[in-house]
mmCIF file of C-alpha atoms in Angstrom:
data_model
loop_
_atom_site.group_PDB
_atom_site.id
_atom_site.type_symbol
_atom_site.label_atom_id
_atom_site.label_comp_id
_atom_site.label_asym_id
_atom_site.label_seq_id
_atom_site.Cartn_x
_atom_site.Cartn_y
_atom_site.Cartn_z
ATOM 1 C CA UNK A 21 45.061 153.487 80.070
ATOM 2 C CA UNK A 22 42.565 151.408 80.247
ATOM 3 C CA UNK A 23 44.366 148.965 82.488
ATOM 4 C CA UNK A 24 46.985 148.180 80.197
ATOM 5 C CA UNK A 25 50.653 147.952 80.680
ATOM 6 C CA UNK A 26 53.041 149.484 78.903
ATOM 7 C CA UNK A 27 56.823 149.634 80.400
ATOM 8 C CA UNK A 28 60.315 150.182 79.472
ATOM 9 C CA UNK A 29 63.302 148.464 80.954
ATOM 10 C CA UNK A 30 66.558 149.258 80.371
ATOM 11 C CA UNK A 31 69.609 146.771 81.128
ATOM 12 C CA UNK A 32 73.304 147.103 80.089
ATOM 13 C CA UNK A 33 75.147 143.757 79.807
ATOM 14 C CA UNK A 34 78.270 143.181 78.409
ATOM 15 C CA UNK A 35 77.319 141.254 75.316
ATOM 16 C CA UNK A 36 77.969 140.539 71.571
ATOM 17 C CA UNK A 37 75.963 142.118 68.960
ATOM 18 C CA UNK A 38 74.482 138.655 68.072
ATOM 19 C CA UNK A 39 73.090 138.342 71.847
ATOM 20 C CA UNK A 40 70.541 141.273 71.361
ATOM 21 C CA UNK A 41 67.899 139.103 69.990
ATOM 22 C CA UNK A 42 68.592 136.055 72.515
ATOM 23 C CA UNK A 43 67.711 138.650 75.135
ATOM 24 C CA UNK A 44 64.648 139.342 73.852
ATOM 25 C CA UNK A 45 63.618 135.801 73.536
ATOM 26 C CA UNK A 46 64.615 135.375 77.346
ATOM 27 C CA UNK A 47 62.411 138.014 77.884
ATOM 28 C CA UNK A 48 59.543 136.691 75.806
ATOM 29 C CA UNK A 49 60.276 133.543 78.015
ATOM 30 C CA UNK A 50 59.823 135.649 81.527
ATOM 31 C CA UNK A 51 56.531 137.131 80.353
ATOM 32 C CA UNK A 52 54.903 133.783 79.389
ATOM 33 C CA UNK A 53 56.366 131.877 82.793
ATOM 34 C CA UNK A 54 54.957 134.840 84.400
ATOM 35 C CA UNK A 55 51.781 134.820 83.049
ATOM 36 C CA UNK A 56 51.852 130.858 83.577
ATOM 37 C CA UNK A 57 52.986 130.443 86.821
ATOM 38 C CA UNK A 58 51.837 133.497 88.660
ATOM 39 C CA UNK A 59 48.567 133.873 87.093
ATOM 40 C CA UNK A 60 47.479 130.116 85.965
ATOM 41 C CA UNK A 61 47.014 131.323 82.096
ATOM 42 C CA UNK A 62 48.277 128.749 79.514
ATOM 43 C CA UNK A 63 50.567 130.857 78.052
ATOM 44 C CA UNK A 64 52.426 130.260 74.929
ATOM 45 C CA UNK A 65 55.446 131.821 72.702
ATOM 46 C CA UNK A 66 54.629 133.221 69.262
ATOM 47 C CA UNK A 67 58.085 133.705 67.793
ATOM 48 C CA UNK A 68 59.963 136.321 68.708
ATOM 49 C CA UNK A 69 58.082 138.369 70.902
ATOM 50 C CA UNK A 70 54.208 137.409 71.127
ATOM 51 C CA UNK A 71 52.746 135.946 74.313
ATOM 52 C CA UNK A 72 49.713 134.111 73.742
ATOM 53 C CA UNK A 73 46.634 132.664 75.819
ATOM 54 C CA UNK A 74 44.196 130.394 73.986
ATOM 55 C CA UNK A 75 45.791 131.490 70.829
ATOM 56 C CA UNK A 76 45.301 135.471 71.231
ATOM 57 C CA UNK A 77 48.117 138.262 72.230
ATOM 58 C CA UNK A 78 47.932 139.065 75.670
ATOM 59 C CA UNK A 79 51.290 140.360 75.917
ATOM 60 C CA UNK A 80 54.612 141.416 74.324
ATOM 61 C CA UNK A 81 58.494 142.727 74.214
ATOM 62 C CA UNK A 82 60.583 144.460 71.804
ATOM 63 C CA UNK A 83 64.213 144.756 72.594
ATOM 64 C CA UNK A 84 66.652 147.451 70.732
ATOM 65 C CA UNK A 85 70.238 147.706 71.512
ATOM 66 C CA UNK A 86 71.196 151.692 72.069
ATOM 67 C CA UNK A 87 75.219 151.791 72.692
ATOM 68 C CA UNK A 88 75.799 149.304 75.436
ATOM 69 C CA UNK A 89 72.252 149.273 76.277
ATOM 70 C CA UNK A 90 69.166 147.036 75.752
ATOM 71 C CA UNK A 91 65.596 148.957 75.762
ATOM 72 C CA UNK A 92 62.720 146.191 76.360
ATOM 73 C CA UNK A 93 59.828 147.678 75.722
ATOM 74 C CA UNK A 94 56.720 145.435 77.457
ATOM 75 C CA UNK A 95 53.001 145.420 76.698
ATOM 76 C CA UNK A 96 50.594 143.735 78.706
ATOM 77 C CA UNK A 97 46.710 143.468 78.392
ATOM 78 C CA UNK A 98 45.352 143.536 81.881
ATOM 79 C CA UNK A 99 41.955 145.005 82.271
ATOM 80 C CA UNK A 100 41.015 145.882 78.769
ATOM 81 C CA UNK A 101 37.912 144.142 77.667
ATOM 82 C CA UNK A 102 37.234 146.230 74.320
ATOM 83 C CA UNK A 103 40.008 146.049 71.405
ATOM 84 C CA UNK A 104 39.811 147.817 68.319
ATOM 85 C CA UNK A 105 37.801 145.804 65.643
ATOM 86 C CA UNK A 106 40.933 145.145 63.335
ATOM 87 C CA UNK A 107 42.851 142.979 66.058
ATOM 88 C CA UNK A 108 40.078 142.293 68.652
ATOM 89 C CA UNK A 109 39.724 138.703 67.146
ATOM 90 C CA UNK A 110 43.673 137.585 68.097
ATOM 91 C CA UNK A 111 43.819 139.870 71.230
ATOM 92 C CA UNK A 112 42.929 138.899 74.785
ATOM 93 C CA UNK A 113 43.583 140.070 78.217
ATOM 94 C CA UNK A 114 43.790 138.778 81.779
ATOM 95 C CA UNK A 115 40.092 140.578 82.029
ATOM 96 C CA UNK A 116 38.692 138.452 79.538
ATOM 97 C CA UNK A 117 40.597 135.282 80.554
ATOM 98 C CA UNK A 118 38.594 135.714 83.987
ATOM 99 C CA UNK A 119 41.122 137.698 85.965
ATOM 100 C CA UNK A 120 40.489 140.849 87.719
ATOM 101 C CA UNK A 121 43.938 141.920 88.663
ATOM 102 C CA UNK A 122 45.499 145.643 89.033
ATOM 103 C CA UNK A 123 48.213 146.417 86.507
ATOM 104 C CA UNK A 124 50.793 147.258 89.503
ATOM 105 C CA UNK A 125 50.167 143.579 90.701
ATOM 106 C CA UNK A 126 50.967 142.219 87.172
ATOM 107 C CA UNK A 127 53.974 144.379 86.569
ATOM 108 C CA UNK A 128 55.319 143.410 89.928
ATOM 109 C CA UNK A 129 55.113 139.899 89.426
ATOM 110 C CA UNK A 130 56.182 139.999 85.606
ATOM 111 C CA UNK A 131 59.387 142.117 86.651
ATOM 112 C CA UNK A 132 60.447 139.393 88.978
ATOM 113 C CA UNK A 133 60.063 137.009 86.676
ATOM 114 C CA UNK A 134 62.206 139.295 83.783
ATOM 115 C CA UNK A 135 64.774 139.712 86.823
ATOM 116 C CA UNK A 136 64.892 135.734 87.302
ATOM 117 C CA UNK A 137 65.534 135.193 83.493
ATOM 118 C CA UNK A 138 67.700 137.807 82.801
ATOM 119 C CA UNK A 139 70.037 136.488 85.664
ATOM 120 C CA UNK A 140 69.972 133.242 84.386
ATOM 121 C CA UNK A 141 70.774 134.182 80.529
ATOM 122 C CA UNK A 142 73.225 136.622 82.077
ATOM 123 C CA UNK A 143 74.993 133.868 84.022
ATOM 124 C CA UNK A 144 74.325 130.721 82.156
ATOM 125 C CA UNK A 145 73.574 132.226 78.349
ATOM 126 C CA UNK A 146 70.608 131.633 76.255
ATOM 127 C CA UNK A 147 71.687 127.834 75.734
ATOM 128 C CA UNK A 148 69.832 126.878 79.005
ATOM 129 C CA UNK A 149 66.775 128.596 78.361
ATOM 130 C CA UNK A 150 66.314 126.907 75.213
ATOM 131 C CA UNK A 151 64.355 123.565 76.377
ATOM 132 C CA UNK A 152 61.880 126.193 78.675
ATOM 133 C CA UNK A 153 61.196 128.217 75.111
ATOM 134 C CA UNK A 154 60.808 124.730 73.127
ATOM 135 C CA UNK A 155 57.858 123.593 76.049
ATOM 136 C CA UNK A 156 55.964 126.787 75.446
ATOM 137 C CA UNK A 157 56.815 127.191 71.504
ATOM 138 C CA UNK A 158 53.315 127.784 70.101
ATOM 139 C CA UNK A 159 55.009 127.444 66.317
ATOM 140 C CA UNK A 160 56.629 124.332 66.416
ATOM 141 C CA UNK A 161 55.422 121.216 64.458
ATOM 142 C CA UNK A 162 52.955 123.704 62.741
ATOM 143 C CA UNK A 163 52.907 124.872 58.870
ATOM 144 C CA UNK A 164 53.708 128.207 59.243
ATOM 145 C CA UNK A 165 54.508 131.276 56.342
ATOM 146 C CA UNK A 166 57.255 134.161 57.909
ATOM 147 C CA UNK A 167 56.996 137.649 56.394
ATOM 148 C CA UNK A 168 60.689 138.713 56.719
ATOM 149 C CA UNK A 169 61.341 142.150 58.014
ATOM 150 C CA UNK A 170 63.817 143.224 55.106
ATOM 151 C CA UNK A 171 60.668 142.354 53.004
ATOM 152 C CA UNK A 172 62.499 140.358 50.550
ATOM 153 C CA UNK A 173 59.599 139.465 48.561
ATOM 154 C CA UNK A 174 59.026 136.056 49.329
ATOM 155 C CA UNK A 175 57.758 134.621 52.816
ATOM 156 C CA UNK A 176 59.677 131.769 54.149
ATOM 157 C CA UNK A 177 56.561 128.908 54.153
ATOM 158 C CA UNK A 178 57.260 125.376 55.482
ATOM 159 C CA UNK A 179 57.280 123.237 58.820
ATOM 160 C CA UNK A 180 58.212 125.084 61.744
ATOM 161 C CA UNK A 181 61.227 122.963 63.443
ATOM 162 C CA UNK A 182 61.131 125.380 66.573
ATOM 163 C CA UNK A 183 63.396 127.752 68.129
ATOM 164 C CA UNK A 184 67.188 127.448 67.248
ATOM 165 C CA UNK A 185 69.836 127.331 69.715
ATOM 166 C CA UNK A 186 70.669 131.043 68.546
ATOM 167 C CA UNK A 187 66.911 132.403 68.920
ATOM 168 C CA UNK A 188 66.069 132.047 65.122
ATOM 169 C CA UNK A 189 63.296 130.118 64.041
ATOM 170 C CA UNK A 190 63.457 126.917 61.900
ATOM 171 C CA UNK A 191 61.615 126.825 59.045
ATOM 172 C CA UNK A 192 61.714 123.979 56.405
ATOM 173 C CA UNK A 193 65.150 124.296 57.303
ATOM 174 C CA UNK A 194 65.850 127.383 56.931
ATOM 175 C CA UNK A 195 66.844 129.840 60.005
ATOM 176 C CA UNK A 196 64.676 132.822 59.932
ATOM 177 C CA UNK A 197 66.526 136.011 62.382
ATOM 178 C CA UNK A 198 63.567 138.621 62.176
ATOM 179 C CA UNK A 199 60.050 138.622 60.885
ATOM 180 C CA UNK A 200 56.286 138.083 61.503
ATOM 181 C CA UNK A 201 55.326 134.174 61.343
ATOM 182 C CA UNK A 202 51.526 133.383 61.227
ATOM 183 C CA UNK A 203 50.139 129.761 60.903
ATOM 184 C CA UNK A 204 49.278 128.612 57.797
ATOM 185 C CA UNK A 205 47.525 125.286 59.204
ATOM 186 C CA UNK A 206 46.816 123.472 62.441
ATOM 187 C CA UNK A 207 46.083 125.062 65.706
ATOM 188 C CA UNK A 208 47.580 126.734 68.658
ATOM 189 C CA UNK A 209 46.746 124.256 71.197
ATOM 190 C CA UNK A 210 49.823 123.376 73.425
#
């Protein structure tokens, strides 16, 4: 509906439980790299799964493990020009960025990137992707507040040290494995 992409991809890698998060980070990188290199937009990753252009979300990915499968849900805003008022200020689309593309064209290019990064992740591991993730990290060096998904009551706050070798986010020296990060000061301007 309305020219967006909502896709589910199922992969069956042989992996340890602790690798589920790193495959999502590889997927985030694949989305960002496709948007940067295939479409020329300055895409950044807002840990762990949002892809931003101009500080606004254009795409995202969520991965869940189901037995021996990883189910990846992907959303990409392609032709939308109007968003609900509660998200309009922090959301964008290819159309709003001046690119009139078909969802099929975007999906086909993104799928190629996802396959390439999945192959790299599977063959060489997450560590090989870390320098590329660091290059498109929207949070590194900014003061952030991370509300953890386990709702432990107190958010992690402090200077973001970036994405660690296991895919966690470093905030004031602490490793955060799941949560929603918000920039408290600074501008997403890489």
